[in-house]
Short mmCIF file of N, CA and C in Angstrom, two decimals:
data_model
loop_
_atom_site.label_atom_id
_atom_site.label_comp_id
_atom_site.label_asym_id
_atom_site.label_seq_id
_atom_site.Cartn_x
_atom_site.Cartn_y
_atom_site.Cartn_z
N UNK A 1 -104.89 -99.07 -82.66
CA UNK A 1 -103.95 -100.02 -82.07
C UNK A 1 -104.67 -101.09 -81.27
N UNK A 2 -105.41 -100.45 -80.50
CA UNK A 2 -106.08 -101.33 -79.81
C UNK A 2 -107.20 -102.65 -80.50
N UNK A 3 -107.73 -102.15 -81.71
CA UNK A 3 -108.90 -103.05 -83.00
C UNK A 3 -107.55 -104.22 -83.62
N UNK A 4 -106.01 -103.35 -83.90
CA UNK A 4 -105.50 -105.16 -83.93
C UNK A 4 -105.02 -105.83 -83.18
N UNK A 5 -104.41 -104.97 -81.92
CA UNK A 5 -104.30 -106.22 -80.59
C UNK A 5 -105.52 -107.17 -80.79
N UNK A 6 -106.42 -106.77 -80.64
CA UNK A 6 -107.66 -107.35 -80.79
C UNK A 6 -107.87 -108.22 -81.56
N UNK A 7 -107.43 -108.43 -82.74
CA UNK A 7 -107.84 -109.10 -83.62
C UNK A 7 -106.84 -110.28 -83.83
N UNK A 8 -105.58 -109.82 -83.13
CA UNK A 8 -104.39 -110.80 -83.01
C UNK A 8 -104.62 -111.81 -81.92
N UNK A 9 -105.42 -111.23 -80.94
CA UNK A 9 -105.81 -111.99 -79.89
C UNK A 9 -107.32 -112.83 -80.07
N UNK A 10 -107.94 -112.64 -81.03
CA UNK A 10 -108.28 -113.50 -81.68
C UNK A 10 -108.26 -114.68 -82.64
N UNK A 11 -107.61 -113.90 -83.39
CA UNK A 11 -106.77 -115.02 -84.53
C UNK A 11 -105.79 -115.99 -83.50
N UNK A 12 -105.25 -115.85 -82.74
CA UNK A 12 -104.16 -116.59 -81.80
C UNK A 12 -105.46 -117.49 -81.09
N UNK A 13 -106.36 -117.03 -80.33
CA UNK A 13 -107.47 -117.65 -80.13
C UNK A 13 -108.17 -119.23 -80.76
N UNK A 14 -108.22 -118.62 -81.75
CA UNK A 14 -108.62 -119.45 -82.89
C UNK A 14 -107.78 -120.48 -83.25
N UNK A 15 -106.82 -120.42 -83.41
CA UNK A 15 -105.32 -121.13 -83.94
C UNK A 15 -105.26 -122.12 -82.48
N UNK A 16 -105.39 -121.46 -81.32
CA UNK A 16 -105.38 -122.34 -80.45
C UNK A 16 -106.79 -123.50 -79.94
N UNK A 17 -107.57 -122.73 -80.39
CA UNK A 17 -108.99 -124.00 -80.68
C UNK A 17 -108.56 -124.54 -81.81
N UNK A 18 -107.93 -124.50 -82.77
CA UNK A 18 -107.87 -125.46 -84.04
C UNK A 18 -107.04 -126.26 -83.38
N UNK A 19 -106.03 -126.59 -82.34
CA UNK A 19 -105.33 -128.07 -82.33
C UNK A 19 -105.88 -128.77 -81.54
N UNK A 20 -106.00 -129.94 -82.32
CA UNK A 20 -106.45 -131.17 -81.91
C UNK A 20 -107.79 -131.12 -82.03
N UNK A 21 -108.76 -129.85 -82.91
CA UNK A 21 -110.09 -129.85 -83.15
C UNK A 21 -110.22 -130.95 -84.12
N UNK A 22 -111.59 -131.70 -84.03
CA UNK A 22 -111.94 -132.97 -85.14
C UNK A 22 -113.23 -132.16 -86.04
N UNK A 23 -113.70 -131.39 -85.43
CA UNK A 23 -115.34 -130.93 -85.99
C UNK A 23 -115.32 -129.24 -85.22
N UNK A 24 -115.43 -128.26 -86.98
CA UNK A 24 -115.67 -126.90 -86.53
C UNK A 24 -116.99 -127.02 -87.06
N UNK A 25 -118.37 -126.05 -86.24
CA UNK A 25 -119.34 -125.63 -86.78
C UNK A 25 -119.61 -124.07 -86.29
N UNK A 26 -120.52 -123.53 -87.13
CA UNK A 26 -120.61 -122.07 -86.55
C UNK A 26 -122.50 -122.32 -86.63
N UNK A 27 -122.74 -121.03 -85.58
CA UNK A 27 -123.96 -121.21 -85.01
C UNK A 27 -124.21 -119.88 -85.29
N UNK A 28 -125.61 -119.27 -85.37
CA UNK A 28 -126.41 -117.99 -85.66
C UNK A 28 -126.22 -117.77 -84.24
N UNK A 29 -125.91 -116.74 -83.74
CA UNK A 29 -125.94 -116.26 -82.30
C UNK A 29 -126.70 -115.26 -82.43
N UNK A 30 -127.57 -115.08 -83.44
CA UNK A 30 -128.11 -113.23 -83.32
C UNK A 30 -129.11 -113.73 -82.30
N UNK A 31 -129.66 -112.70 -81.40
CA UNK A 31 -130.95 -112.54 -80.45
C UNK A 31 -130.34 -113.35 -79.37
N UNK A 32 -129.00 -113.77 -78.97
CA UNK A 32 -128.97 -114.89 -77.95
C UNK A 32 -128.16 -114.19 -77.09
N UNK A 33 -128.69 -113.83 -75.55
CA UNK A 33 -127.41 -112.54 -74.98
C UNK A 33 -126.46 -113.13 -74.22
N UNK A 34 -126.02 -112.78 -73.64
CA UNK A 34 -124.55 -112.57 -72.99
C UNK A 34 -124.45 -114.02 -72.40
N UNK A 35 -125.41 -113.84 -71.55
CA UNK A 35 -125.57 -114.90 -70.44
C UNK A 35 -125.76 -116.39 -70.81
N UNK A 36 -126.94 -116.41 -72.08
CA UNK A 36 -126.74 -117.44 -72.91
C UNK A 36 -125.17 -118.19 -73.62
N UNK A 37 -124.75 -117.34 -74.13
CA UNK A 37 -123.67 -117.83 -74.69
C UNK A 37 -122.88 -118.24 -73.90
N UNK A 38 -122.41 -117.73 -72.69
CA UNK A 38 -121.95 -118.00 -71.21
C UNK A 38 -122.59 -119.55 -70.75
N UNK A 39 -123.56 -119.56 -70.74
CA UNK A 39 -123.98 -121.16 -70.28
C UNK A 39 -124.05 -121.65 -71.49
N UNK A 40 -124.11 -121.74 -72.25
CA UNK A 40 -123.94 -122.59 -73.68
C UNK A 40 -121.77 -122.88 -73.37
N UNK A 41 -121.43 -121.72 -73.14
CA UNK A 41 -119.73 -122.18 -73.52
C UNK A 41 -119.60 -123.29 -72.14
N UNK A 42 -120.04 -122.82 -71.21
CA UNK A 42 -119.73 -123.69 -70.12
C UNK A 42 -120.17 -124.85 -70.12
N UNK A 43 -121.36 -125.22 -70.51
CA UNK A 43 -122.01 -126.53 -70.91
C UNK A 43 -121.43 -127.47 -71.75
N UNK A 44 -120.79 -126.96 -73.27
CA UNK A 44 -120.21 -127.37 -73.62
C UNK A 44 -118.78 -127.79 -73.68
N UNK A 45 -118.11 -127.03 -72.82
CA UNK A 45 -116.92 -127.12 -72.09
C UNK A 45 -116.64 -128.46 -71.43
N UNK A 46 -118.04 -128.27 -70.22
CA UNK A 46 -117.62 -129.64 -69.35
C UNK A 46 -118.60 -130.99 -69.91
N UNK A 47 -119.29 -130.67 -70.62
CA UNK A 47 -119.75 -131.94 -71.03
C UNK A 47 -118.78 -132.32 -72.17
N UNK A 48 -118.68 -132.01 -73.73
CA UNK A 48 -118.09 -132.50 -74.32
C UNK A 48 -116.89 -132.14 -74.82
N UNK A 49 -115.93 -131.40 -74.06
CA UNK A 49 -114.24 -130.83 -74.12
C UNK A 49 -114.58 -130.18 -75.85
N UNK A 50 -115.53 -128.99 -75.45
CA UNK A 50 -115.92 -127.89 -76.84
C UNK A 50 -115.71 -126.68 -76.43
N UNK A 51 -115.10 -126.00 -77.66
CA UNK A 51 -115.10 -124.62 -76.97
C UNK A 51 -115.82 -123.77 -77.90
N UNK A 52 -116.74 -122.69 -77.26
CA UNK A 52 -117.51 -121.78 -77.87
C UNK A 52 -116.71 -120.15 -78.52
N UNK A 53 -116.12 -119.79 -79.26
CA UNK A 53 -115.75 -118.89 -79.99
C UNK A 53 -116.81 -117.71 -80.68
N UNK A 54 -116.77 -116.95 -79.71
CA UNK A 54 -117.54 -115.60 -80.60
C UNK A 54 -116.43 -114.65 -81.37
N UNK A 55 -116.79 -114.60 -82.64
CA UNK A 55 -115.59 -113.62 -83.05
C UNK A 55 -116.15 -113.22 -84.77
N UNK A 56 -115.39 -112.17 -85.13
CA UNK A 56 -115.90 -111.73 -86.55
C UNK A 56 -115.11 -112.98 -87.43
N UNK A 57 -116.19 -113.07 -88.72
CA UNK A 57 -115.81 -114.07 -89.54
C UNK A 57 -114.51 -113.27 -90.39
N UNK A 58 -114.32 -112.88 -90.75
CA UNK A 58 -113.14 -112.33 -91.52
C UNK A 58 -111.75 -112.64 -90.58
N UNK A 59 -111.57 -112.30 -89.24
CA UNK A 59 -111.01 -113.09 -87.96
C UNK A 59 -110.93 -114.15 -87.84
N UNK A 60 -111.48 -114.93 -87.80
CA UNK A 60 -111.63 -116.53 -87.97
C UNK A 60 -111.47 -116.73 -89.34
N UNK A 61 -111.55 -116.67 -90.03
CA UNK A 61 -110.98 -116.87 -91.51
C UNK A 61 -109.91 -117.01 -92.02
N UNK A 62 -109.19 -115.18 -91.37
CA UNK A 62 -107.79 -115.24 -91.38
C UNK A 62 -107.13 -116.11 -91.07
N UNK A 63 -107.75 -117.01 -89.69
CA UNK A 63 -106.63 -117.94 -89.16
C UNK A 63 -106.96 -119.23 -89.65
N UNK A 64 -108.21 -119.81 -90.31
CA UNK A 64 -108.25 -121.16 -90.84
C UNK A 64 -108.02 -121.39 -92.16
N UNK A 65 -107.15 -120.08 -92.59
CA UNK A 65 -106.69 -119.71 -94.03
C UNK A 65 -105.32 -120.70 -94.17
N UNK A 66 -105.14 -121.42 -95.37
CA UNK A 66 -104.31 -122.34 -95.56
C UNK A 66 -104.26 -123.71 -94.76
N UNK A 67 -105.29 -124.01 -93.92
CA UNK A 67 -106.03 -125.14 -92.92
C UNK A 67 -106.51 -126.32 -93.70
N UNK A 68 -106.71 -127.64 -93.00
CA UNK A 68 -107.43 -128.09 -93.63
C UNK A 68 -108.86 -127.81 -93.18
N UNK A 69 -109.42 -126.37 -92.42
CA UNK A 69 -110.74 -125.87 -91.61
C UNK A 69 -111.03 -125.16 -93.14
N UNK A 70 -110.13 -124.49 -93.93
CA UNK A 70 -110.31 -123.59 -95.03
C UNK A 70 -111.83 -123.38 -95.46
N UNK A 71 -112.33 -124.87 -96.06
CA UNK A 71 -113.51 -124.99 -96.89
C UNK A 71 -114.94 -124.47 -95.61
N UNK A 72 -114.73 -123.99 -95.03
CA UNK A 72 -115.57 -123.35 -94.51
C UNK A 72 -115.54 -122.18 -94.47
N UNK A 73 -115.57 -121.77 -95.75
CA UNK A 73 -115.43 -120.26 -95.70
C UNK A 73 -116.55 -119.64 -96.31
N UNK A 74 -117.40 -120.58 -97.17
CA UNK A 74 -118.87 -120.32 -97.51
C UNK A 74 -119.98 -120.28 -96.58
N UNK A 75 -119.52 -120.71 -95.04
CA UNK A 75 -120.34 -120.68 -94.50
C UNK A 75 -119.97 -119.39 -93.49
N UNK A 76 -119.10 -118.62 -94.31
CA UNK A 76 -118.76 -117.49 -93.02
C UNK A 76 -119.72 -115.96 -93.24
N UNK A 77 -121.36 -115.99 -92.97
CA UNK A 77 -121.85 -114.67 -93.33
C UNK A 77 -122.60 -114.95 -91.91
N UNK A 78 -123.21 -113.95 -91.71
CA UNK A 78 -124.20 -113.33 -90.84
C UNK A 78 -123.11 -113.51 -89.42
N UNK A 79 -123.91 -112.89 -88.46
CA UNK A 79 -123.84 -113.10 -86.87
C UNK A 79 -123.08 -114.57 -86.54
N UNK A 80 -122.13 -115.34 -86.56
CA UNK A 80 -121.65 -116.58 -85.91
C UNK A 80 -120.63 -116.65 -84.97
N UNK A 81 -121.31 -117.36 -83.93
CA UNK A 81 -120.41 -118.38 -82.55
C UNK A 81 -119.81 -119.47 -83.76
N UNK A 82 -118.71 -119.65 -83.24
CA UNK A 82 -117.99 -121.06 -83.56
C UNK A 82 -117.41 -122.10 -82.79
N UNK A 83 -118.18 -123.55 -82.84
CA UNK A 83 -118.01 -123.99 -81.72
C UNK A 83 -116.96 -124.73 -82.35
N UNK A 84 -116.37 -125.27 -81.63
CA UNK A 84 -114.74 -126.16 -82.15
C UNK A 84 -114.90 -127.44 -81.13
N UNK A 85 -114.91 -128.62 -81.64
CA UNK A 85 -115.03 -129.74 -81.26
C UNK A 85 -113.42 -130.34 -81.14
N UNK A 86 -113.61 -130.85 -79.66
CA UNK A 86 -111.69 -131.45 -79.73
C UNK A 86 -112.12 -132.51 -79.02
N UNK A 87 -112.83 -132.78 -79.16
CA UNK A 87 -113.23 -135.10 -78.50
C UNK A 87 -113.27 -135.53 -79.83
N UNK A 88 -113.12 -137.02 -79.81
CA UNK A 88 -113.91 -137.81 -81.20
C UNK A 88 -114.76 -137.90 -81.15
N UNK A 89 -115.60 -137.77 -79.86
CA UNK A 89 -117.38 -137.93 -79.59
C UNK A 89 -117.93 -136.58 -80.40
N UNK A 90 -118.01 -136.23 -81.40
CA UNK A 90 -119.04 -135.03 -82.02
C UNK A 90 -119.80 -135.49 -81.88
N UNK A 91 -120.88 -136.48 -82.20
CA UNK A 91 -122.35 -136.54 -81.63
C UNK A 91 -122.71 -136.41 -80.36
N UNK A 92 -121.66 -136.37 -79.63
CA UNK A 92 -122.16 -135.81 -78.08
C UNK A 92 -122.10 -134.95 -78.08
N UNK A 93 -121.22 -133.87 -78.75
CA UNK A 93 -121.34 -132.15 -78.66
C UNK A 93 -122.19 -131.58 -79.30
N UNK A 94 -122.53 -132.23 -80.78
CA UNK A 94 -123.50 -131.69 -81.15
C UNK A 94 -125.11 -131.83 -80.04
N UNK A 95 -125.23 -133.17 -79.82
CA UNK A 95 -126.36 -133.75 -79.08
C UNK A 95 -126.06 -132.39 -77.68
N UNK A 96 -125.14 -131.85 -77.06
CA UNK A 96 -125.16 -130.69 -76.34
C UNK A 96 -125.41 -129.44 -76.51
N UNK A 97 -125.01 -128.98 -77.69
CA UNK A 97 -125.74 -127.93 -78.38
C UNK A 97 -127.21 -128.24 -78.67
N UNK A 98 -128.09 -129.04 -79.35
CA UNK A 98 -129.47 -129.40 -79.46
C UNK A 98 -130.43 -129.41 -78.47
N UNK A 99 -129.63 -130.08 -77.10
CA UNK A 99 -130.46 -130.14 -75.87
C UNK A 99 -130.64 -128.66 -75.25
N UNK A 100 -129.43 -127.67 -75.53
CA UNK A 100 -129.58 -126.22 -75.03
C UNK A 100 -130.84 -125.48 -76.24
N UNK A 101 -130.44 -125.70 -76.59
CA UNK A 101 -131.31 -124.72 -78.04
C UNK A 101 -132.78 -125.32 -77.48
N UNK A 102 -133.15 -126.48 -77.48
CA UNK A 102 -134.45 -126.56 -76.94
C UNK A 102 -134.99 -126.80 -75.81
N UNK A 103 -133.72 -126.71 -74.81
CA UNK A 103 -134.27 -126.27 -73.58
C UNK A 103 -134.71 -124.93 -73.10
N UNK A 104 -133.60 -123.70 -74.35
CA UNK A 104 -133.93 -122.74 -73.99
C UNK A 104 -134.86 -121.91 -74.94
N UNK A 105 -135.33 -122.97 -75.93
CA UNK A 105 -136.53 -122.55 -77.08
C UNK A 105 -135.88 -121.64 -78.03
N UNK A 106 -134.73 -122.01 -78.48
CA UNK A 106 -133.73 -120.87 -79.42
C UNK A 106 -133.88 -121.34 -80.40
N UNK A 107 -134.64 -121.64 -81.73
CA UNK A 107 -135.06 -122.67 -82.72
C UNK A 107 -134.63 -121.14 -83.54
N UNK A 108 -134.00 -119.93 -83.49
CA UNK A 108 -133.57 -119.11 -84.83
C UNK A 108 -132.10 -119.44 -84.48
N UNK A 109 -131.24 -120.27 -83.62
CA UNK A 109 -130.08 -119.80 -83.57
C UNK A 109 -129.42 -121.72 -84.06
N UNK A 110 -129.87 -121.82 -85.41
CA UNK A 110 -129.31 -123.04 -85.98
C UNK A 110 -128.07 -123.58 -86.13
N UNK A 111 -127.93 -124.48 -85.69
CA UNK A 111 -125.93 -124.84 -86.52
C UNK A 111 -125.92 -124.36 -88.21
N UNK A 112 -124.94 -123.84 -88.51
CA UNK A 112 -124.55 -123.46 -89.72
C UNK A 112 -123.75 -124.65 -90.20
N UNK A 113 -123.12 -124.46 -91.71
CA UNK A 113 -122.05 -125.34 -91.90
C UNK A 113 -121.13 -126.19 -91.08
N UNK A 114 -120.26 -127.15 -91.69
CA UNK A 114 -119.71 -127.30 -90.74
C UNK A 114 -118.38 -128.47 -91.34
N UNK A 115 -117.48 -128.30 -91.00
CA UNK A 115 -116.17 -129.24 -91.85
C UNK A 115 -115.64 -130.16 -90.53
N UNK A 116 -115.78 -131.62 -91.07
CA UNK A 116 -115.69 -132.49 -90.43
C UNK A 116 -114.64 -133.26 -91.37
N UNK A 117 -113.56 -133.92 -91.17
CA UNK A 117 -112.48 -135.08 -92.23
C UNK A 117 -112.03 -134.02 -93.33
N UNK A 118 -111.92 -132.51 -93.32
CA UNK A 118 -111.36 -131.86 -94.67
C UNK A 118 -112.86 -131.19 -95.36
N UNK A 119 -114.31 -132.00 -94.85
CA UNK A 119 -115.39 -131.98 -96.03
C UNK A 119 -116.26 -131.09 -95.56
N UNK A 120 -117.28 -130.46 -96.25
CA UNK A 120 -118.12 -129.59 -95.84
C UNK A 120 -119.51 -129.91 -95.74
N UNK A 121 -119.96 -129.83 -94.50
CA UNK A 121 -121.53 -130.40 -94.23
C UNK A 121 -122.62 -129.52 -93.99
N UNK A 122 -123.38 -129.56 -94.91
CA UNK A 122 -124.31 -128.76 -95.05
C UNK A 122 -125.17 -128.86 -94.07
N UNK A 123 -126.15 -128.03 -93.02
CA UNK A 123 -126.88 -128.06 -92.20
C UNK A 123 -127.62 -129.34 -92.19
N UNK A 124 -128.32 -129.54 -93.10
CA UNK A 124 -129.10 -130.99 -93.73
C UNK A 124 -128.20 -132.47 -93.33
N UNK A 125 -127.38 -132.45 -93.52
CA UNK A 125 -126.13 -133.40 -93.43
C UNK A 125 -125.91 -134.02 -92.00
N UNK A 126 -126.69 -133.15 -91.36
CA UNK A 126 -126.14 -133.32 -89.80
C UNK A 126 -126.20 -134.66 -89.23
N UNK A 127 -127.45 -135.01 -89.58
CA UNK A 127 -128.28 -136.49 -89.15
C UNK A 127 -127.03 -137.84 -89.15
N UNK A 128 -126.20 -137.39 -90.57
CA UNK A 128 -125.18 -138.13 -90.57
C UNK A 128 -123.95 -138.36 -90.02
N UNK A 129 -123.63 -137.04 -89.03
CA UNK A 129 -123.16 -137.47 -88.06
C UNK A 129 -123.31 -137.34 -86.69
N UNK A 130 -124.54 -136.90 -86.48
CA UNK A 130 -125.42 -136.68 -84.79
C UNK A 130 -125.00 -138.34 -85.12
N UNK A 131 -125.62 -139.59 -85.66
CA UNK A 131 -125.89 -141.13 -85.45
C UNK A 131 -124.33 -141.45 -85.90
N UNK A 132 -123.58 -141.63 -86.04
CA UNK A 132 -121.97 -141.55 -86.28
C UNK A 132 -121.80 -142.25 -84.98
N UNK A 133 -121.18 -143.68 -84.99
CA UNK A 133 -120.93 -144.29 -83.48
C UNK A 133 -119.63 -143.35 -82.95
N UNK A 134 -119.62 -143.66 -81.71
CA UNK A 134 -118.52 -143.19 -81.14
C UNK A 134 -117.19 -144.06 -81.54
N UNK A 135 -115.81 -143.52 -81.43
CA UNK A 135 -114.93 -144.50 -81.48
C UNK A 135 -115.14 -145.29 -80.46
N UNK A 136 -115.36 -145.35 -79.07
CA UNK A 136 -115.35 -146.91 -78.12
C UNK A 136 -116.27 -147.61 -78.16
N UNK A 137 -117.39 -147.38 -79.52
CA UNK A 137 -118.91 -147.88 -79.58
C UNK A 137 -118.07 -148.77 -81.07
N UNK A 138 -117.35 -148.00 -81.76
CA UNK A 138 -116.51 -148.88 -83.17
C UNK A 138 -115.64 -149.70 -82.47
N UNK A 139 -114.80 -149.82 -81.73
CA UNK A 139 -113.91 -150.20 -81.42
C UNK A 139 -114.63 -151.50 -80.81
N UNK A 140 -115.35 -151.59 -79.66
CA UNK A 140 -116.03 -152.96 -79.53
C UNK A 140 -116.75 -153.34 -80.41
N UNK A 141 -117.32 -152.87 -81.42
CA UNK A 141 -117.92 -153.58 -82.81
C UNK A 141 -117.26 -154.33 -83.49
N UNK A 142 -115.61 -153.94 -83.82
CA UNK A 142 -114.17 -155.10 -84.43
C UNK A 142 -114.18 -155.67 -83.17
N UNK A 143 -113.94 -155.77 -81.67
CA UNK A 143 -113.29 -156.38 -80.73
C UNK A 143 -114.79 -157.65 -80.67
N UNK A 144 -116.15 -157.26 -81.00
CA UNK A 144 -116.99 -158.53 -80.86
C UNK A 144 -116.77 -159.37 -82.28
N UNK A 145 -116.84 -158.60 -83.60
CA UNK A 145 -116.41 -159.29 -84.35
C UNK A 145 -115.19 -160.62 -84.52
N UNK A 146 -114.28 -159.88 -84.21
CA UNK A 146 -112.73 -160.63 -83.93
C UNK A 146 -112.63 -161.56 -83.04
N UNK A 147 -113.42 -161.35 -81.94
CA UNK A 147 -113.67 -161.97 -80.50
C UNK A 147 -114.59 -163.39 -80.79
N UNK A 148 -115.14 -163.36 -81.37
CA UNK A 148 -116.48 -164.69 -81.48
C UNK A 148 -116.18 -166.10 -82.50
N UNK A 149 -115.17 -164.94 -83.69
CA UNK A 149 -114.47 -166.31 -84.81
C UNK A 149 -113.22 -166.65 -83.80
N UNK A 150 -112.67 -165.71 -83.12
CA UNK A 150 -111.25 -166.69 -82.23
C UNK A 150 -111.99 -167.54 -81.28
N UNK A 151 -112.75 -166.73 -80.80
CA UNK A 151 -113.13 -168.14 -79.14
C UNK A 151 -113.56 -169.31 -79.89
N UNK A 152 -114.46 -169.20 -80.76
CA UNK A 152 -115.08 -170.50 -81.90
C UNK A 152 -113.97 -171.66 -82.49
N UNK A 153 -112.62 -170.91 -82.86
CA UNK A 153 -111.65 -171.45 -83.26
C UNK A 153 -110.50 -172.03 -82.26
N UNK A 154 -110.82 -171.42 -80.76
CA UNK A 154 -110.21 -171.61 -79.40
C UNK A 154 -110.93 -173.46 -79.47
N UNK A 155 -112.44 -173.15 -79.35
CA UNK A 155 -113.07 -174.19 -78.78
C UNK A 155 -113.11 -175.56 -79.99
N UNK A 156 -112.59 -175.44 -80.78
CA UNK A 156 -112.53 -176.38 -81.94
C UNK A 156 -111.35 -176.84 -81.74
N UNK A 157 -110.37 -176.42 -81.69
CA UNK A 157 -109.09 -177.24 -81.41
C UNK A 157 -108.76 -177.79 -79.95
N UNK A 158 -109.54 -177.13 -78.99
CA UNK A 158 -109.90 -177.83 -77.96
C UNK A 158 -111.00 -179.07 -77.54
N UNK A 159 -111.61 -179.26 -78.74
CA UNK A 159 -112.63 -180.15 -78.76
C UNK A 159 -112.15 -181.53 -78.47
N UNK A 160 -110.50 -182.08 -79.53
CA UNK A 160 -110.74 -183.15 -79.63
C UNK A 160 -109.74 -183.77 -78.17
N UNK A 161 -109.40 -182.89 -77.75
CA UNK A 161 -108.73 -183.30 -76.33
C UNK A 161 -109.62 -183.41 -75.25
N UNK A 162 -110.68 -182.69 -75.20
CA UNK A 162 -111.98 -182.37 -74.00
C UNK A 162 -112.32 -183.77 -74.56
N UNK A 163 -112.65 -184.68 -75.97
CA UNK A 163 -113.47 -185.78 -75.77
C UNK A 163 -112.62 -186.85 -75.64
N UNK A 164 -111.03 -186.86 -75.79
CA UNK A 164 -110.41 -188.06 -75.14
C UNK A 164 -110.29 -188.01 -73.64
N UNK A 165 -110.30 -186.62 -72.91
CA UNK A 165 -109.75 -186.73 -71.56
C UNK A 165 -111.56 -186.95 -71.00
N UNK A 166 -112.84 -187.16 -71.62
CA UNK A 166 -113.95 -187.63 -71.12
C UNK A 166 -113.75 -188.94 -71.24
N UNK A 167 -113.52 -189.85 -72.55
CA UNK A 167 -113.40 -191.14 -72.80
C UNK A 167 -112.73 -191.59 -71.47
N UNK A 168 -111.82 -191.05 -71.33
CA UNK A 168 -110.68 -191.82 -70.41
C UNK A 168 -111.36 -191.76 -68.88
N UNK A 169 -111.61 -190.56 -68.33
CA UNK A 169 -112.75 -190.66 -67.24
C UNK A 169 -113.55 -191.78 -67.34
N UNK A 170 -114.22 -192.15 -68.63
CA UNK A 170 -115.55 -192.93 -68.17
C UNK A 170 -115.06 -194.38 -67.94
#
């Protein structure tokens, strides 16, 4: 009785890190103890609004079953933490996980898979979205774009009034 309370209180767990998650990845936790994972969840907590999930993959499965998290189900073997990303900044959470791992010299406890937009990203893949701008880094990229042809087009139709109201001065 007590192994499916347990497992309900996981799966419910889980279901409640999936809303409003943008980026699930799971991490090798073998050799990493208590205390680690403890400052890894907290780290990632207050730096990039992530939450760290230790739980059996068959558990976590159950609940990202019929998800659009689903396609990560090839990446569900060995020992895995699952961290669940709920900012649009993932390169800052990931970039928080990376800075722990080699601050604390943990180079066996790698990011695993990982489903980002529906798709599945292979460890290798990462690079492509560690460098991924932020949305307020995109968002002023259209606002300078948009911004430079209007003021240009501000100052052109203001041109030919700025050189009669000089004429008339001189």
């Amino acid at each position: 009785m007590a192994s499916l309370r347990r497992a309900l209180l996981v799966a419910g767990k889980t279901k409640l890190n999936l809303e409003n998650c943008h980026f699930i990845t799971g991490i090798n936790y073998n050799g990493l103890t208590v205390k680690q994972l403890q400052e890894l969840r907290g780290i990632l907590r207050e730096n990039s609004n992530t939450k760290l999930l230790v739980a059996k993959n068959t558990l976590v499965f159950k609940a990202l079953e019929g998800t659009k998290w689903e396609s990560l189900k090839p990446c569900m073997k060995g020992m895995n933490a699952w961290i669940f990303v709920q900012t649009e900044d993932i390169p800052a959470a990931l970039k928080t996980f990376i800075d722990f791992q080699k601050e604390k010299k943990l180079f066996d406890n790698n990011l695993g898979g990982a489903v980002f937009e529906e798709k599945l990203y292979a460890p290798q893949d990462y690079k492509v979205i560690e460098t991924m701008p932020s949305r307020a880094d995109v968002y002023g990229m259209m606002f300078g774009a948009l911004h430079w042809p209007a003021l240009d087009l501000v100052n052109t139709l203001e041109a030919p009034g700025a050189s009669e109201t000089e004429s008339a001065a001189a």
